[in-house]
mmCIF file of C-alpha atoms in Angstrom:
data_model
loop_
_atom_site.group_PDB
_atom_site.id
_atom_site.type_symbol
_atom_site.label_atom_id
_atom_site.label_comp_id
_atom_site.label_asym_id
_atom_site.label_seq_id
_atom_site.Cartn_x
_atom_site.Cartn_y
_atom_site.Cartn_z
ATOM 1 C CA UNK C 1 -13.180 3.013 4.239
ATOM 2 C CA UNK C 2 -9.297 3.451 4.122
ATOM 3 C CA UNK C 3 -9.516 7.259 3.257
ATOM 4 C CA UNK C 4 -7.438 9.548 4.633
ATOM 5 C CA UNK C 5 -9.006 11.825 7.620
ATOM 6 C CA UNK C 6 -10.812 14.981 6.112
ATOM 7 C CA UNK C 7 -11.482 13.094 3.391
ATOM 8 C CA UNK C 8 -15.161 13.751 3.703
ATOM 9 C CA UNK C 9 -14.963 16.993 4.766
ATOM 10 C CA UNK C 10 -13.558 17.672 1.034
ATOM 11 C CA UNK C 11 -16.016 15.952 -0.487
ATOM 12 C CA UNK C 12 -18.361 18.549 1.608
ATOM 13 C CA UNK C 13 -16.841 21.278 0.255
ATOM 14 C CA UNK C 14 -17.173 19.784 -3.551
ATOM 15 C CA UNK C 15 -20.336 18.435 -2.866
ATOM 16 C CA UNK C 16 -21.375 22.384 -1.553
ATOM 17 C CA UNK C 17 -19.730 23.925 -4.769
ATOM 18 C CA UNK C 18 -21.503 21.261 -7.259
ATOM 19 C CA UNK C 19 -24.637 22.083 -5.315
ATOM 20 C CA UNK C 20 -23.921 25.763 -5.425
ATOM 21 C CA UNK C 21 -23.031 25.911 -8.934
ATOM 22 C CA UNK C 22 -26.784 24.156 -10.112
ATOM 23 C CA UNK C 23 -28.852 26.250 -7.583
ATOM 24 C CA UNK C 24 -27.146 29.087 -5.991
ATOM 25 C CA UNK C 25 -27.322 29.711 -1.949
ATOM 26 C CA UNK C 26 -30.165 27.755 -0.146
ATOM 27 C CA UNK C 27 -30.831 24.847 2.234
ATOM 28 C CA UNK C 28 -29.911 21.998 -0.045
ATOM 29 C CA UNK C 29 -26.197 23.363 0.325
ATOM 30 C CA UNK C 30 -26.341 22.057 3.810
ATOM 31 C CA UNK C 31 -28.156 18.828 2.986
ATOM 32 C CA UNK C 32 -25.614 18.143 0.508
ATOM 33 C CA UNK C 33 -23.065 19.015 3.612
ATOM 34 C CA UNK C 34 -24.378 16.847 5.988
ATOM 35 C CA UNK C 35 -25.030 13.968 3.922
ATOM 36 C CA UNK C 36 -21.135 14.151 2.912
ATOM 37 C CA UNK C 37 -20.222 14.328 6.062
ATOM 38 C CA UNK C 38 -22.192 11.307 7.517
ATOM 39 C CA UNK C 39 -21.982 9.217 4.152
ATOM 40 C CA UNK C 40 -19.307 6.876 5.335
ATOM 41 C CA UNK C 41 -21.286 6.776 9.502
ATOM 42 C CA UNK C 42 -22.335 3.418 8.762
ATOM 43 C CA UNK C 43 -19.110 2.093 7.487
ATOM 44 C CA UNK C 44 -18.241 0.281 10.626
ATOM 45 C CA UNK C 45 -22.123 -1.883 10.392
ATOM 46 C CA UNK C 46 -20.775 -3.915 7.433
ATOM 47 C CA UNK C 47 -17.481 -3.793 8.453
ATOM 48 C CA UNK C 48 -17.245 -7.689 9.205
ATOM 49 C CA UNK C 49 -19.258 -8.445 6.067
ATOM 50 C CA UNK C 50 -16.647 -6.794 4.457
ATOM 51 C CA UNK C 51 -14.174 -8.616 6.258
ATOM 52 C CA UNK C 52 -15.200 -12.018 5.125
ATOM 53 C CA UNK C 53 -16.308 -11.149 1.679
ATOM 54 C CA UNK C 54 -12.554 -9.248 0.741
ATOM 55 C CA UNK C 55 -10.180 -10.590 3.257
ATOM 56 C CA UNK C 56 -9.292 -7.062 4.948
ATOM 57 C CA UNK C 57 -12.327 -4.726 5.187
ATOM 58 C CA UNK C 58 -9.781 -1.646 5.108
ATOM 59 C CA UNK C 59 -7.977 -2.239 2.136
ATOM 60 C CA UNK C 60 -10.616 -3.956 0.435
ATOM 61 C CA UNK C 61 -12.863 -0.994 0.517
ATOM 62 C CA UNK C 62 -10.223 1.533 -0.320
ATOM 63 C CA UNK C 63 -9.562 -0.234 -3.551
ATOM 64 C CA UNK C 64 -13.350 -0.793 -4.183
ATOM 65 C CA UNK C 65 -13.613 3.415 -3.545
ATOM 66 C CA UNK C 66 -10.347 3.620 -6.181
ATOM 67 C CA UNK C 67 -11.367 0.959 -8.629
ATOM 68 C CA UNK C 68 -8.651 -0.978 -8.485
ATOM 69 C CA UNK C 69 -10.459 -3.851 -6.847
ATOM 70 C CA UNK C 70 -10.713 -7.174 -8.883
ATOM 71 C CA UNK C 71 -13.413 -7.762 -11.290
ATOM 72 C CA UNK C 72 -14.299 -10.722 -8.948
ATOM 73 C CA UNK C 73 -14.429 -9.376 -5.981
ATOM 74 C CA UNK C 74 -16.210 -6.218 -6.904
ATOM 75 C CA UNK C 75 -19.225 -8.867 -8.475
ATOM 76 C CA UNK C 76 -19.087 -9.986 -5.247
ATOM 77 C CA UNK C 77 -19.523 -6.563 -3.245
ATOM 78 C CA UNK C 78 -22.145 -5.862 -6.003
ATOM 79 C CA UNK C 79 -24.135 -8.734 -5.007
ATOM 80 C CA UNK C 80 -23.864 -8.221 -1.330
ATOM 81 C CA UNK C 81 -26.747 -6.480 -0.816
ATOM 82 C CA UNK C 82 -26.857 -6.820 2.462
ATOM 83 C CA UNK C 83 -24.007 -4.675 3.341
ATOM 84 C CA UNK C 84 -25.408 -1.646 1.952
ATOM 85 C CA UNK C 85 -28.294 -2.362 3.755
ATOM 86 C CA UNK C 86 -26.834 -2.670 7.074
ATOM 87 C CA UNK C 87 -24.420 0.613 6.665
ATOM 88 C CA UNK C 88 -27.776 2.831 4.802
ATOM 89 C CA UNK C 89 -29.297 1.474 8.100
ATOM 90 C CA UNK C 90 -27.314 3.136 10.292
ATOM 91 C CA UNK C 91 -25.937 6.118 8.456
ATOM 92 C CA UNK C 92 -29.763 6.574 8.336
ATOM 93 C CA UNK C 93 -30.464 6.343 12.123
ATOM 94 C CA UNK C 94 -27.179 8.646 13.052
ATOM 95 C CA UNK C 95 -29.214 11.044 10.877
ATOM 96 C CA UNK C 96 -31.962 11.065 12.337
ATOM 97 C CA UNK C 97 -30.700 10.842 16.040
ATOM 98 C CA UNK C 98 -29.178 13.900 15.207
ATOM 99 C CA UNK C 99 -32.321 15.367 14.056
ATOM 100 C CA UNK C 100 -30.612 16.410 10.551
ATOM 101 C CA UNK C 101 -34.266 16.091 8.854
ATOM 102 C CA UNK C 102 -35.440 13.772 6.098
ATOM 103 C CA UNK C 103 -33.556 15.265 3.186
ATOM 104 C CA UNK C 104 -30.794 14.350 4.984
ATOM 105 C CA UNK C 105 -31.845 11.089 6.543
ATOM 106 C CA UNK C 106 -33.013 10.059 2.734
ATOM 107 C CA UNK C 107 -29.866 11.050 1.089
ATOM 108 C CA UNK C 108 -27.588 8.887 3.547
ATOM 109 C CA UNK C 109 -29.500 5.636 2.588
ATOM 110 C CA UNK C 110 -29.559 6.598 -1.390
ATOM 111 C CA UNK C 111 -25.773 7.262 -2.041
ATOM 112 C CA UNK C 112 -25.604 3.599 -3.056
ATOM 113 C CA UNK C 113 -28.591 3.706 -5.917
ATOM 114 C CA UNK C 114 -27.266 4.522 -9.423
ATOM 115 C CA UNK C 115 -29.268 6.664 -12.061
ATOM 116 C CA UNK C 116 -29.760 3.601 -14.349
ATOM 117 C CA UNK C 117 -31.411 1.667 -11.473
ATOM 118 C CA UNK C 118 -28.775 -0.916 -10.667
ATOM 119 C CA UNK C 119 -27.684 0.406 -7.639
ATOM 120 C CA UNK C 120 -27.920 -0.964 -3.798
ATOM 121 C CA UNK C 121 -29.463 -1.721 -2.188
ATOM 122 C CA UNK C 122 -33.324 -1.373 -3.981
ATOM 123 C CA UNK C 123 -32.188 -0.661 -7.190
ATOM 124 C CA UNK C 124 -34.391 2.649 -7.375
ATOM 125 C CA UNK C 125 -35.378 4.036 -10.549
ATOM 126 C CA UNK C 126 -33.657 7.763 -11.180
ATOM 127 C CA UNK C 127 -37.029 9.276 -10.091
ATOM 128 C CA UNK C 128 -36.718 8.002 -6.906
ATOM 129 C CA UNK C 129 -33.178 8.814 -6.148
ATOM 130 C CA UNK C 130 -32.502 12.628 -4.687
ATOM 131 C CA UNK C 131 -30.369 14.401 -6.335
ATOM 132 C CA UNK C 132 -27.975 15.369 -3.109
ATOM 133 C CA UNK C 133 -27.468 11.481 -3.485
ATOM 134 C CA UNK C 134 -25.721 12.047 -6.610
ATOM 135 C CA UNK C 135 -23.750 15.374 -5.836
ATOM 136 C CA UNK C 136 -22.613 13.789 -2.734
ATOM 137 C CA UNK C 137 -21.319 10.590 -4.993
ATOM 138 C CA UNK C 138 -19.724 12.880 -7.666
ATOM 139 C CA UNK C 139 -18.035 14.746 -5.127
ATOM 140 C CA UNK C 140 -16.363 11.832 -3.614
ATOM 141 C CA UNK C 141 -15.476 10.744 -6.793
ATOM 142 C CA UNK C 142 -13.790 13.191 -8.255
ATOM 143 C CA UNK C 143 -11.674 13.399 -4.622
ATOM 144 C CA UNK C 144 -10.466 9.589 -4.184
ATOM 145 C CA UNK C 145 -10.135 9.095 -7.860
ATOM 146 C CA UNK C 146 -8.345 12.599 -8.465
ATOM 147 C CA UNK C 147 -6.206 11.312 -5.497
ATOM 148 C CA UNK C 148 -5.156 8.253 -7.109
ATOM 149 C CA UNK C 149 -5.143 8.231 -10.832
ATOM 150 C CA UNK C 150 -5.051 12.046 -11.150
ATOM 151 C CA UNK C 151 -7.559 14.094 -12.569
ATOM 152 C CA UNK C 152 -8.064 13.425 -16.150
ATOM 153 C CA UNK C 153 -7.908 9.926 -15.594
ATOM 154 C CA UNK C 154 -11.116 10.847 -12.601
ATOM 155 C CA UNK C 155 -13.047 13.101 -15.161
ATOM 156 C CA UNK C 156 -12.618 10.473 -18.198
ATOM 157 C CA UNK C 157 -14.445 7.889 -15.840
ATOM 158 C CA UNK C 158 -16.705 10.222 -14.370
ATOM 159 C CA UNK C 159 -17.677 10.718 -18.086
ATOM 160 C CA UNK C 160 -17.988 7.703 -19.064
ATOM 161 C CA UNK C 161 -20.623 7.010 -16.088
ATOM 162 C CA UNK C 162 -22.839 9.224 -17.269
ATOM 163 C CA UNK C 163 -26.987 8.356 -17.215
ATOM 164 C CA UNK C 164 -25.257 4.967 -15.639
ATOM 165 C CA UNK C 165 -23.944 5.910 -11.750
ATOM 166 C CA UNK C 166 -25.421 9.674 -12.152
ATOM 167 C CA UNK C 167 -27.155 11.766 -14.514
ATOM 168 C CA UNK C 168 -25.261 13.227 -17.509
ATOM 169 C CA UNK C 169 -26.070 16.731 -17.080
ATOM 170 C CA UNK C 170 -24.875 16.756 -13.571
ATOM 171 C CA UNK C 171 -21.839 14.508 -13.955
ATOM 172 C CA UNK C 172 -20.960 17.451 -16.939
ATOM 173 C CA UNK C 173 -21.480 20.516 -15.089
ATOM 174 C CA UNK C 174 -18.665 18.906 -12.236
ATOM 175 C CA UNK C 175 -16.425 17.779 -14.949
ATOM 176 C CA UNK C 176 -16.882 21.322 -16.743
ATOM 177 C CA UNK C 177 -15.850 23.208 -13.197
ATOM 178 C CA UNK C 178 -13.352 19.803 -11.586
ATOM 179 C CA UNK C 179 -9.701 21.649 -11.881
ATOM 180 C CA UNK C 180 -11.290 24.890 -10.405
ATOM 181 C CA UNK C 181 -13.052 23.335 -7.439
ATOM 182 C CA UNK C 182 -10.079 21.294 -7.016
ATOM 183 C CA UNK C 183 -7.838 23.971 -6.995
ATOM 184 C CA UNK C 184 -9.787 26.438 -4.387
ATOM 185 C CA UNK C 185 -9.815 22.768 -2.573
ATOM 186 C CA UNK C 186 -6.419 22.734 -2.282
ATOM 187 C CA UNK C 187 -5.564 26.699 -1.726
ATOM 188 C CA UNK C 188 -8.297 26.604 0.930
ATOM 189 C CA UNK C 189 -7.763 24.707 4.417
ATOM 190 C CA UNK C 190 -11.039 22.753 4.560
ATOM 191 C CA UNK C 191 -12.904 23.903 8.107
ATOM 192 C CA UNK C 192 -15.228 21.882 9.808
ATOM 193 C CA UNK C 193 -18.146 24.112 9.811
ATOM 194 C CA UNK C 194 -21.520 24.279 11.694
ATOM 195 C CA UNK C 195 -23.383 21.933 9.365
ATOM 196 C CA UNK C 196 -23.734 19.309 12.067
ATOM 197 C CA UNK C 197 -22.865 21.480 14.945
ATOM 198 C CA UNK C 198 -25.746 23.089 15.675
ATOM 199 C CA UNK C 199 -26.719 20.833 18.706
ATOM 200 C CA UNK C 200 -24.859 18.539 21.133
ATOM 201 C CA UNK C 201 -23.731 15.216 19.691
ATOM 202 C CA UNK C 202 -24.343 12.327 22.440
ATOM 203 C CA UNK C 203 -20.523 10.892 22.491
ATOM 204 C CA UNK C 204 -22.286 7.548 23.581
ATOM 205 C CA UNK C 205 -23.762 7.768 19.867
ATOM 206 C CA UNK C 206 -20.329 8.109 18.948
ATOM 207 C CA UNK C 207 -19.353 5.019 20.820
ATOM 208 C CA UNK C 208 -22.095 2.411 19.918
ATOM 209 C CA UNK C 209 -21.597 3.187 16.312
ATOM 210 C CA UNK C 210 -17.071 2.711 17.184
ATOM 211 C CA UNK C 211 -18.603 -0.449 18.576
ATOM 212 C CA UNK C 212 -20.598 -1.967 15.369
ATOM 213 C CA UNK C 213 -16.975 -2.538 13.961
ATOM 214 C CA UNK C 214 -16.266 -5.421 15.724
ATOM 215 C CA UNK C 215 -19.933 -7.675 16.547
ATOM 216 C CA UNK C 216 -18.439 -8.919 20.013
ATOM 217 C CA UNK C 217 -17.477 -5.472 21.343
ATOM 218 C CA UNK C 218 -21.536 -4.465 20.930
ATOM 219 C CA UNK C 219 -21.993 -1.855 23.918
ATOM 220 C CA UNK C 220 -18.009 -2.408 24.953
ATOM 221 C CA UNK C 221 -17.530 1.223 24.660
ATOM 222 C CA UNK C 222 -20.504 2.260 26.824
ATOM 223 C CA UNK C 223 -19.757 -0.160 29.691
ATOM 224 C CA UNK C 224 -15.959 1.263 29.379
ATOM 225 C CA UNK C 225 -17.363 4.916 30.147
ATOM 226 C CA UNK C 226 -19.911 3.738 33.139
ATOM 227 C CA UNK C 227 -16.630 1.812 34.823
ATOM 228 C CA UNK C 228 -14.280 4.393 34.104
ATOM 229 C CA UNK C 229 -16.468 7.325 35.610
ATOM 230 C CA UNK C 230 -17.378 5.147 38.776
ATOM 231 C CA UNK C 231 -13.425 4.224 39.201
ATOM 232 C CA UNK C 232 -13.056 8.503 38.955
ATOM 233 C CA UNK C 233 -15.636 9.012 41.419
ATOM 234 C CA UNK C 234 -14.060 6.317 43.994
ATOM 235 C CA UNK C 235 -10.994 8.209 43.551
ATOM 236 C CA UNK C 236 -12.016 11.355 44.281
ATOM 237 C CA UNK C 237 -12.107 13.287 40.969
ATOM 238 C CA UNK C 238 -13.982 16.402 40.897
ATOM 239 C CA UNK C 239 -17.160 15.961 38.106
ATOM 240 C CA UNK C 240 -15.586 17.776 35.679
ATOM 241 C CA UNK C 241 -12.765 15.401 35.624
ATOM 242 C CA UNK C 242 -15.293 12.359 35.629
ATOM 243 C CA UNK C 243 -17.249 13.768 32.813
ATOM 244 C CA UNK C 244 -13.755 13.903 30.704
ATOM 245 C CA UNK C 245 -13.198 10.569 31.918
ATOM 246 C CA UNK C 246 -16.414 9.139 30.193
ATOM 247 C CA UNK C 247 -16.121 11.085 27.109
ATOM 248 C CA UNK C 248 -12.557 9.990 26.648
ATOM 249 C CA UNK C 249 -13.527 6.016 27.168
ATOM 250 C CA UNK C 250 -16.563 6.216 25.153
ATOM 251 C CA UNK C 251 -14.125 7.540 22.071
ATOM 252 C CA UNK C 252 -10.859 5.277 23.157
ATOM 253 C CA UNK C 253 -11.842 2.921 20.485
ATOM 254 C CA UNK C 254 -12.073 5.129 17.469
ATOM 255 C CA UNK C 255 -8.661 4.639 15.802
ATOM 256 C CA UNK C 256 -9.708 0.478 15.737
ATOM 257 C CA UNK C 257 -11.951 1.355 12.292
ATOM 258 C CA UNK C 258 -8.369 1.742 10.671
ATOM 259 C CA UNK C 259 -7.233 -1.466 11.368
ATOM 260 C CA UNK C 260 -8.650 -4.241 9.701
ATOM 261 C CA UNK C 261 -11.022 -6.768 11.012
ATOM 262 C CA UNK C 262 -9.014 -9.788 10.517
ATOM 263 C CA UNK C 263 -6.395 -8.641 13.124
ATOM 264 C CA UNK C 264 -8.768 -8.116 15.712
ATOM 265 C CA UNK C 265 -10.337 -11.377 15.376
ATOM 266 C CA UNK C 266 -7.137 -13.379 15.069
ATOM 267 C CA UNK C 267 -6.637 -15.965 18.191
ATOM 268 C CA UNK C 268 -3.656 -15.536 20.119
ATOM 269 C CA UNK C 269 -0.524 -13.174 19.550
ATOM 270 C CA UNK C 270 -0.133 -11.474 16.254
ATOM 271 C CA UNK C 271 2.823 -12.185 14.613
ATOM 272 C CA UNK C 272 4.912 -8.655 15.439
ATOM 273 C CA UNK C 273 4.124 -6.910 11.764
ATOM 274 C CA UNK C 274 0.423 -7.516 12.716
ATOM 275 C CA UNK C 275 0.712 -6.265 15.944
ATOM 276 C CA UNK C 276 2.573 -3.345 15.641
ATOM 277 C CA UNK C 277 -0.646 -2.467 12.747
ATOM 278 C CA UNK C 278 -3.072 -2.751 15.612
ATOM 279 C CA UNK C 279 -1.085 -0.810 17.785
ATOM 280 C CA UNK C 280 -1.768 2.664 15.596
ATOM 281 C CA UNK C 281 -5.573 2.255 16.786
ATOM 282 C CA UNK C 282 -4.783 5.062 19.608
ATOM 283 C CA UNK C 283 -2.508 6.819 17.006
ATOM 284 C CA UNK C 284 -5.459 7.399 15.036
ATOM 285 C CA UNK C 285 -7.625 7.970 18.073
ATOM 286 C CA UNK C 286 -5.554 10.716 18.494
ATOM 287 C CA UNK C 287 -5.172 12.043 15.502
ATOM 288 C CA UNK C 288 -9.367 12.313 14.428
ATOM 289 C CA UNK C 289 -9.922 13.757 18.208
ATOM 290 C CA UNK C 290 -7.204 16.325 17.314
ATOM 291 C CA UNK C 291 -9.251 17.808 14.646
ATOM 292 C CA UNK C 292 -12.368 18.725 16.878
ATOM 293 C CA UNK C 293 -12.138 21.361 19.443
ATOM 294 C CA UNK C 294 -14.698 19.701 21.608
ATOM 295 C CA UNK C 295 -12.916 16.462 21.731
ATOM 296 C CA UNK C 296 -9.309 17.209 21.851
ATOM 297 C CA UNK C 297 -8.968 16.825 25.512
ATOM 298 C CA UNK C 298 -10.748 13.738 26.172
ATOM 299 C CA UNK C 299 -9.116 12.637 22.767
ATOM 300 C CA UNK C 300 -5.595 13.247 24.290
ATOM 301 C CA UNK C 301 -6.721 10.685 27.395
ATOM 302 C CA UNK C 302 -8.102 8.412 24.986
ATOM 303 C CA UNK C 303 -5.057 7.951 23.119
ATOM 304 C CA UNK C 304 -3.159 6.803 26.145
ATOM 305 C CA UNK C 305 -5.441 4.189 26.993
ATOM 306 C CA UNK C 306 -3.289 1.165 25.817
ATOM 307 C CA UNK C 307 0.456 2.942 27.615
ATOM 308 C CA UNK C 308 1.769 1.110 30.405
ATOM 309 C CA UNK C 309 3.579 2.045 33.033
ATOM 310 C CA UNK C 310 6.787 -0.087 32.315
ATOM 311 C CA UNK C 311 6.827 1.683 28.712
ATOM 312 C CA UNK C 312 5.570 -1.389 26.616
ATOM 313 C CA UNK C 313 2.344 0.036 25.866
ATOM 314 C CA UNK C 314 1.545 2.400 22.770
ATOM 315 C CA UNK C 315 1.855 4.374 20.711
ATOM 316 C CA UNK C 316 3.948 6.521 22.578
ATOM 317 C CA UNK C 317 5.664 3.814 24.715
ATOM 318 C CA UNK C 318 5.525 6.140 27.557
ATOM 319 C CA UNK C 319 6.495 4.850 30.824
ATOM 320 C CA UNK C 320 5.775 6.301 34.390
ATOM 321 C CA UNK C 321 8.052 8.811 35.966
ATOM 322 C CA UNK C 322 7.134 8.145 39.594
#
């Protein structure tokens, strides 16, 4: 979605304080977690939609998040309906593989409906919409648009949306209390917290969904892992080293969702701007996996999946010693 990492992490801590502030401590406050953390899951489903509708899905979608897309191209994203469907689709089935519950599940496929009913991709009535929808939408609101045209330019909008994108009374009790959560935001390192850590998270989940970015890589990462492990095995590795193996293959792709679809998909070398773009995928491998205790290590592998041993691979350009 072109937003910096932790991005949704702070709109889980917004989205926790908005919640907090309307009903005190009690189970929606993890809802309201969860479904900020897994809003964007789905992002890589539409991903080539997005491609072909805006040029470059990356950029395209970070300017559509910042409004400072084009009139006519955001008529067109507004009329794509089937991109919301396809990412509300899958944010929808990560939630429920996880076994986050239906609040949760329901609140990942409702972030696109609006109060005044002409949201995507049903165009619900308000009744219909749950309200950890809208905290979650307020919340990243106020964060990308506080980002980029600073705050009283984010609450003026968020104002002016009122009873439209979310209900007035809501969209006023964040804009009465913005410059204070934003200010604990920014005083206070955002943690990743238990709110989707209290079970195992299949990696090969993580994988398939690394995998809807690009339609011909469908199952790429998988088949990576099962080839990888057996290449361990022939070699002798013990299983613990095997099992890193696989985890690190089935997340060696994750950096690609920063780099726009176009460059993937173009035919024969990139011109060397382009290609030094798609060479940050394992930068940004590294970089997510860094921020996750669990996946650090087979992170670190990951990220030197494209080195060579000459030293003309990347990022790090390392070459072998031996």
């Amino acid at each position: 979605m072109g937003q910096p990492l932790g991005h949704s992490r702070r709109v889980a801590s917004l989205a926790r304080m908005l919640g907090h502030a309307m009903h005190g401590e009690s189970e929606h406050l993890r809802v309201a977690e969860q479904v900020a953390l897994l809003r964007w899951s789905g992002c890589t489903a539409n991903a080539e939609g997005f491609s072909h509708l805006l040029g470059d899905d990356v950029a395209g979608r970070r300017a559509m998040l910042d409004l400072t897309l084009d009139a006519h191209s955001l008529q067109a994203v507004h009329q794509a309906t089937s991109l919301a469907v396809a990412h509300c689709e899958v944010s929808g089935e990560v939630a429920k593989t996880l076994e986050l519950g239906n609040a949760v599940e329901t609140g990942l496929c409702r972030v696109f409906e609006t109060y005044d009913g002409t949201g995507r991709p049903l165009g619900l009535k308000h009744e219909h919409i749950p309200e950890v929808a809208y905290q979650v939408v307020l919340a990243g609101d106020l964060e990308i648009l506080s980002r980029t045209h600073g705050v009283e330019t984010a609450l003026n909008w968020i104002t002016e949306q009122s009873n439209q994108r979310y209900p007035a009374s809501l969209a006023a009790l964040l804009v009465q209390n913005a410059r204070e959560w934003l200010a604990n935001l920014e005083a206070t390192p955002v943690a990743i917290t238990d709110a989707v850590h209290d079970k195992d998270v299949s990696l090969t989940l993580v994988g398939d969904v690394i995998d809807l970015k690009l339609p011909w890589l469908s199952g790429f990462s998988r088949q990576v892992a099962q080839l990888a492990a057996e290449a361990a095995r022939l070699c002798g590795q013990s299983e613990a080293a095997i099992d890193l193996i696989a985890k690190a293959a089935l997340l060696h792709g994750l950096g690609r969702a920063a780099i726009p679809n176009h460059l993937w998909n173009t035919p024969g070398p990139l011109a060397y701007g382009a290609a030094e773009r798609t060479q940050l995928a394992s930068y940004w491998t590294h970089k997510a996996c860094a921020q996750i205790n669990e996946l650090a290590a087979p992170g670190e592998i990951a990220a030197h999946a494209y080195e060579r041993l000459d030293g003309s691979g990347h990022f790090r350009a390392f070459a072998s010693r031996t």
